[in-house]
Tab-separated table of C-alpha atoms and ligand atoms in Angstrom:
chain	number	residue	atom	x	y	z
A	353	MET	CA	-29.485	14.906	-7.469
A	354	GLY	CA	-32.121	11.712	-6.971
A	355	HIS	CA	-33.347	11.311	-3.538
A	356	PRO	CA	-31.274	11.870	-0.330
A	357	VAL	CA	-29.347	9.393	1.501
A	358	GLU	CA	-30.279	8.847	4.868
A	359	ARG	CA	-27.120	9.774	6.568
A	360	GLU	CA	-28.955	11.829	9.543
A	361	SER	CA	-30.666	8.788	10.748
A	362	GLY	CA	-27.293	7.132	12.036
A	363	PHE	CA	-27.998	4.067	9.989
A	364	ALA	CA	-25.623	2.778	7.100
A	365	ALA	CA	-27.765	3.862	4.115
A	366	THR	CA	-24.660	2.896	1.820
A	367	SER	CA	-23.342	-0.176	2.852
A	368	GLU	CA	-24.194	-3.226	4.863
A	369	LEU	CA	-22.169	-4.408	8.088
A	370	PRO	CA	-20.549	-7.204	8.741
A	371	PRO	CA	-21.876	-9.133	11.284
A	372	GLY	CA	-21.722	-8.323	14.618
A	373	GLN	CA	-20.487	-4.668	14.054
A	374	ARG	CA	-22.506	-1.653	14.481
A	375	LEU	CA	-22.117	1.913	13.244
A	376	GLN	CA	-20.244	4.596	15.261
A	377	ARG	CA	-20.838	8.071	14.861
A	378	GLY	CA	-17.940	10.259	14.147
A	379	TRP	CA	-14.552	8.527	14.072
A	380	PRO	CA	-13.264	7.575	17.516
A	381	VAL	CA	-9.428	6.931	17.471
A	382	THR	CA	-8.253	3.459	18.525
A	383	HIS	CA	-4.634	2.308	18.766
A	384	TYR	CA	-1.726	0.700	21.052
A	385	GLY	CA	0.804	2.779	22.460
A	386	PRO	CA	1.509	6.876	21.530
A	387	VAL	CA	0.913	8.814	18.519
A	388	PRO	CA	4.346	9.285	16.929
A	389	ARG	CA	5.732	12.778	15.967
A	390	PHE	CA	6.093	12.964	12.264
A	391	ARG	CA	9.805	14.288	11.448
A	392	PRO	CA	10.032	14.492	7.533
A	393	GLU	CA	13.722	14.725	7.652
A	394	ARG	CA	13.886	11.314	9.190
A	395	TRP	CA	10.920	9.412	7.507
A	396	ASP	CA	11.085	6.874	4.646
A	397	PHE	CA	9.081	4.215	3.326
A	398	ARG	CA	10.824	1.082	2.749
A	399	VAL	CA	10.229	-1.980	0.900
A	400	PHE	CA	12.371	-4.642	1.566
A	401	GLY	CA	12.505	-8.822	2.335
A	402	ALA	CA	12.011	-10.682	-1.195
A	403	THR	CA	12.386	-8.258	-3.529
A	404	ALA	CA	12.137	-9.256	-7.316
A	405	ASP	CA	15.722	-7.718	-7.503
A	406	GLY	CA	17.294	-8.435	-3.943
A	407	GLY	CA	17.763	-4.871	-3.122
A	408	LYS	CA	15.776	-2.679	-0.998
A	409	HIS	CA	13.244	0.533	-2.013
A	410	ALA	CA	13.020	3.537	-0.008
A	411	TRP	CA	11.027	6.869	-0.583
A	412	THR	CA	11.554	9.906	1.351
A	413	HIS	CA	7.957	11.994	2.173
A	414	GLU	CA	8.166	13.770	-0.826
A	415	GLU	CA	9.129	11.161	-3.212
A	416	PHE	CA	6.357	8.898	-1.493
A	417	THR	CA	3.633	11.540	-2.318
A	418	ALA	CA	4.438	11.935	-5.496
A	419	LEU	CA	3.605	8.405	-6.406
A	420	PRO	CA	0.540	7.556	-8.444
A	421	HIS	CA	-2.478	8.481	-6.513
A	422	ALA	CA	-6.133	6.688	-6.792
A	423	SER	CA	-9.033	7.152	-4.613
A	424	VAL	CA	-11.179	4.524	-2.794
A	425	VAL	CA	-14.353	4.695	-1.091
A	426	ALA	CA	-14.178	1.995	2.256
A	427	ASP	CA	-15.384	1.295	5.356
A	428	LEU	CA	-13.480	0.740	8.684
A	429	HIS	CA	-14.349	-2.230	10.703
A	430	CYS	CA	-12.774	-2.508	14.099
A	431	VAL	CA	-12.951	-5.858	15.695
A	432	THR	CA	-14.442	-4.303	18.850
A	433	LYS	CA	-17.516	-3.900	16.808
A	434	PHE	CA	-17.632	-0.434	15.438
A	435	SER	CA	-17.823	0.424	12.230
A	436	MET	CA	-17.415	4.077	10.097
A	437	THR	CA	-18.332	3.648	6.668
A	438	GLY	CA	-18.132	5.863	3.408
A	439	ALA	CA	-15.073	7.230	3.824
A	440	GLU	CA	-12.983	8.313	0.753
A	441	TRP	CA	-9.568	7.326	1.002
A	442	GLY	CA	-6.865	9.069	-1.474
A	443	GLY	CA	-3.091	7.916	-1.501
A	444	VAL	CA	-1.133	5.515	-2.989
A	445	PRO	CA	-2.407	2.229	-4.151
A	446	ALA	CA	-0.817	-1.027	-2.968
A	447	ARG	CA	-0.498	-1.585	-6.545
A	448	ALA	CA	1.555	1.418	-7.270
A	449	VAL	CA	4.067	0.007	-4.479
A	450	LEU	CA	4.131	-3.488	-5.949
A	451	ALA	CA	4.696	-1.973	-9.466
A	452	LEU	CA	8.204	-0.061	-8.558
A	453	ALA	CA	9.014	-2.398	-5.979
A	454	PRO	CA	7.827	-6.215	-7.622
A	455	PRO	CA	8.359	-8.935	-5.079
A	456	ALA	CA	10.192	-11.878	-6.068
A	457	PRO	CA	7.690	-14.832	-7.395
A	458	ASP	CA	7.863	-16.840	-4.319
A	459	VAL	CA	6.407	-14.081	-2.167
A	460	THR	CA	3.128	-15.447	-0.462
A	461	HIS	CA	2.576	-12.692	2.160
A	462	VAL	CA	3.964	-9.120	3.330
A	463	MET	CA	4.376	-7.597	6.630
A	464	VAL	CA	3.454	-3.949	6.658
A	465	TRP	CA	5.412	-2.138	9.341
A	466	ALA	CA	4.765	1.034	11.171
A	467	GLU	CA	6.314	3.426	13.791
A	468	TYR	CA	7.494	1.610	16.843
A	469	GLY	CA	7.649	-1.661	15.509
A	470	PHE	CA	3.615	-2.200	15.098
A	471	SER	CA	2.940	-4.782	12.117
A	472	ALA	CA	0.168	-6.683	10.242
A	473	ASN	CA	0.654	-9.684	7.964
A	474	LEU	CA	-1.413	-10.180	5.023
A	475	ARG	CA	-1.729	-12.813	2.708
A	476	LEU	CA	-0.365	-11.186	-0.562
A	477	ALA	CA	-3.569	-11.494	-2.150
A	478	ASP	CA	-5.151	-9.249	0.518
A	479	PHE	CA	-2.345	-6.720	-0.318
A	480	THR	CA	-2.811	-6.625	-3.814
A	481	THR	CA	-6.383	-6.085	-4.532
A	482	ASP	CA	-6.895	-2.892	-6.344
A	483	ARG	CA	-8.789	-1.459	-3.534
A	484	THR	CA	-5.597	-1.980	-0.987
A	485	ILE	CA	-4.361	1.754	-0.438
A	486	PHE	CA	-1.624	3.616	1.410
A	487	ALA	CA	-4.121	5.974	2.268
A	488	THR	CA	-2.653	10.086	2.794
A	489	HIS	CA	-6.048	11.885	2.744
A	490	LYS	CA	-9.670	11.032	4.110
A	491	ASP	CA	-12.626	12.569	2.420
A	492	GLY	CA	-9.967	14.956	0.712
A	493	GLU	CA	-8.366	16.169	3.469
A	494	LEU	CA	-4.778	14.879	4.900
A	495	LEU	CA	-4.923	12.561	8.004
A	496	THR	CA	-4.636	13.745	11.420
A	497	ALA	CA	-1.978	12.580	13.446
A	498	GLU	CA	-3.970	10.568	15.779
A	499	HIS	CA	-5.560	8.862	12.395
A	500	GLY	CA	-1.766	7.737	10.976
A	501	PHE	CA	-0.770	11.270	9.506
A	502	PRO	CA	1.169	10.385	6.706
A	503	VAL	CA	0.507	7.287	5.787
A	504	ARG	CA	-1.949	4.472	6.451
A	505	LEU	CA	-2.915	1.315	5.127
A	506	VAL	CA	-6.638	0.528	4.333
A	507	VAL	CA	-7.610	-2.822	3.532
A	508	PRO	CA	-11.221	-2.389	2.708
A	509	HIS	CA	-12.396	-6.126	3.112
A	510	LEU	CA	-10.490	-6.729	6.616
A	511	TYR	CA	-10.459	-5.635	9.958
A	512	ALA	CA	-8.810	-2.609	10.640
A	513	TRP	CA	-5.953	-3.984	12.584
A	514	LYS	CA	-4.879	-4.910	9.219
A	515	GLY	CA	-4.329	-1.174	8.122
A	516	PRO	CA	-1.888	0.123	10.213
A	517	LYS	CA	-1.760	3.557	10.637
A	518	TRP	CA	1.595	6.031	10.638
A	519	VAL	CA	3.215	3.000	8.079
A	520	ARG	CA	6.497	2.886	7.282
A	521	GLY	CA	7.115	-0.074	4.928
A	522	VAL	CA	6.445	-3.152	3.770
A	523	GLU	CA	8.432	-6.492	4.027
A	524	TYR	CA	7.842	-9.143	1.189
A	525	MET	CA	7.608	-13.131	2.909
A	526	THR	CA	7.967	-16.392	1.510
A	527	ALA	CA	6.370	-17.720	4.422
A	528	ASP	CA	3.449	-16.067	6.713
A	529	ARG	CA	4.578	-14.673	10.163
A	530	ARG	CA	2.224	-13.133	12.527
A	531	GLY	CA	2.114	-8.850	13.005
A	532	PHE	CA	1.523	-7.516	16.310
A	533	TRP	CA	-2.311	-7.918	17.043
A	534	GLU	CA	-2.302	-11.319	15.266
A	535	GLU	CA	0.190	-12.503	17.824
A	536	ARG	CA	-1.841	-11.118	20.471
A	537	GLY	CA	-5.231	-13.097	20.062
A	538	TYR	CA	-6.552	-11.740	16.846
A	539	HIS	CA	-7.162	-13.696	13.703
A	540	ASN	CA	-4.503	-14.381	11.601
A	541	VAL	CA	-6.902	-13.383	8.176
A	542	GLY	CA	-9.100	-11.070	9.534
A	543	ASP	CA	-12.425	-11.204	7.246
A	544	PRO	CA	-14.999	-9.300	8.895
A	545	TRP	CA	-17.556	-10.814	6.841
A	546	ARG	CA	-16.799	-14.262	8.209
A	547	GLU	CA	-16.302	-12.885	11.682
A	548	GLN	CA	-12.855	-13.839	11.583
A	549	ARG	CA	-12.188	-11.756	15.149
A	550	TYR	CA	-9.933	-14.258	17.020
A	551	SER	CA	-7.045	-16.913	16.913
A	552	TYR	CA	-8.747	-19.484	18.598
A	553	GLN	CA	-10.997	-19.476	15.591
A	554	GLU	CA	-8.312	-20.073	12.849
A	555	GLY	CA	-8.017	-23.232	11.154
A	556	PRO	CA	-4.990	-24.660	10.347
A	557	GLU	CA	-5.000	-23.386	6.847
A	558	ASP	CA	-5.167	-19.984	8.014
A	559	GLY	CA	-1.856	-19.198	9.422
A	560	PRO	CA	1.098	-20.657	11.636
A	561	GLY	CA	0.474	-21.342	14.921
A	562	LEU	CA	0.746	-19.350	17.966
B	657	LIG	N1	0.034	1.908	14.413
B	657	LIG	C1	-1.014	1.388	14.558
B	657	LIG	N2	-1.914	1.361	13.710
B	657	LIG	C2	-3.208	0.820	13.924
B	657	LIG	C3	-3.421	0.278	15.223
B	657	LIG	C4	-2.342	0.111	16.086
B	657	LIG	O1	-2.716	0.309	17.254
B	657	LIG	N3	-0.928	0.625	15.704
B	657	LIG	N4	-4.671	-0.164	15.619
B	657	LIG	C5	-5.564	-0.656	14.475
B	657	LIG	C6	-6.857	-0.894	14.619
B	657	LIG	S1	-7.361	-1.806	15.833
B	657	LIG	C7	-8.122	0.245	14.413
B	657	LIG	S2	-9.398	-0.351	14.865
B	657	LIG	C8	-8.108	1.307	13.346
B	657	LIG	C9	-8.462	1.935	13.965
B	657	LIG	O2	-8.066	3.655	12.977
B	657	LIG	P1	-8.790	4.841	13.741
B	657	LIG	O3	-7.947	5.292	14.924
B	657	LIG	O4	-8.146	5.621	12.685
B	657	LIG	O5	-10.012	5.019	13.675
B	657	LIG	O6	-6.213	1.185	13.499
B	657	LIG	C10	-5.620	0.578	13.191
B	657	LIG	N5	-4.271	0.457	12.740
B	658	LIG	MO1	-9.730	-2.260	15.944
């Protein structure tokens, strides 16, 4: 079909990279701390904080994987300057979670929580895009443990630290608060196309003071 895409060359044929990024062959593993062990009987996915009904929502692993599925083709851009392109992520769209566990009208941000207390904050608008997805699969295969099994968030238009691996829940917030890397020198918004890498680049509108 058509002409061959030059994947062998090592240069992105499908997508342009954000400024300062370079293509990485393969898929490196990058995170802080150990890889958590998945214990299905203890695992749940929670939505809490400022929910519309004031309650908490929780799904077991079985229930979570039965939620509506979608797939999104998206790149990962690590702030340390490598990118991995053209992955097909399968999983539960953020919008499905929002529909089943709606936020209160005054919610402006979310905190996405992962194992060991890792967290990333997002503006509600970044969370609610139709490409934001809680991925369980990449290119048709279950995620491996080191890449975030059973669930990782993918936010295609932001740097990859905004997508926690080993996600366990979402907190709806009525004001912004910094997540793990956002407290440790990374930009509160993290748009790779604007090269928003570090907190010292932030303007007052980009987030709460450090
Ligand atoms: N739980 C958790 N998720 C995380 C991180 C982390 O330290 N802990 N690091 C982020 C960063 S900085 C990157 S670049 C990507 C890397 O994903 P990968 O290891 O699958 O390539 O995971 C993100 N998700
Ligand atoms: Mo990263």
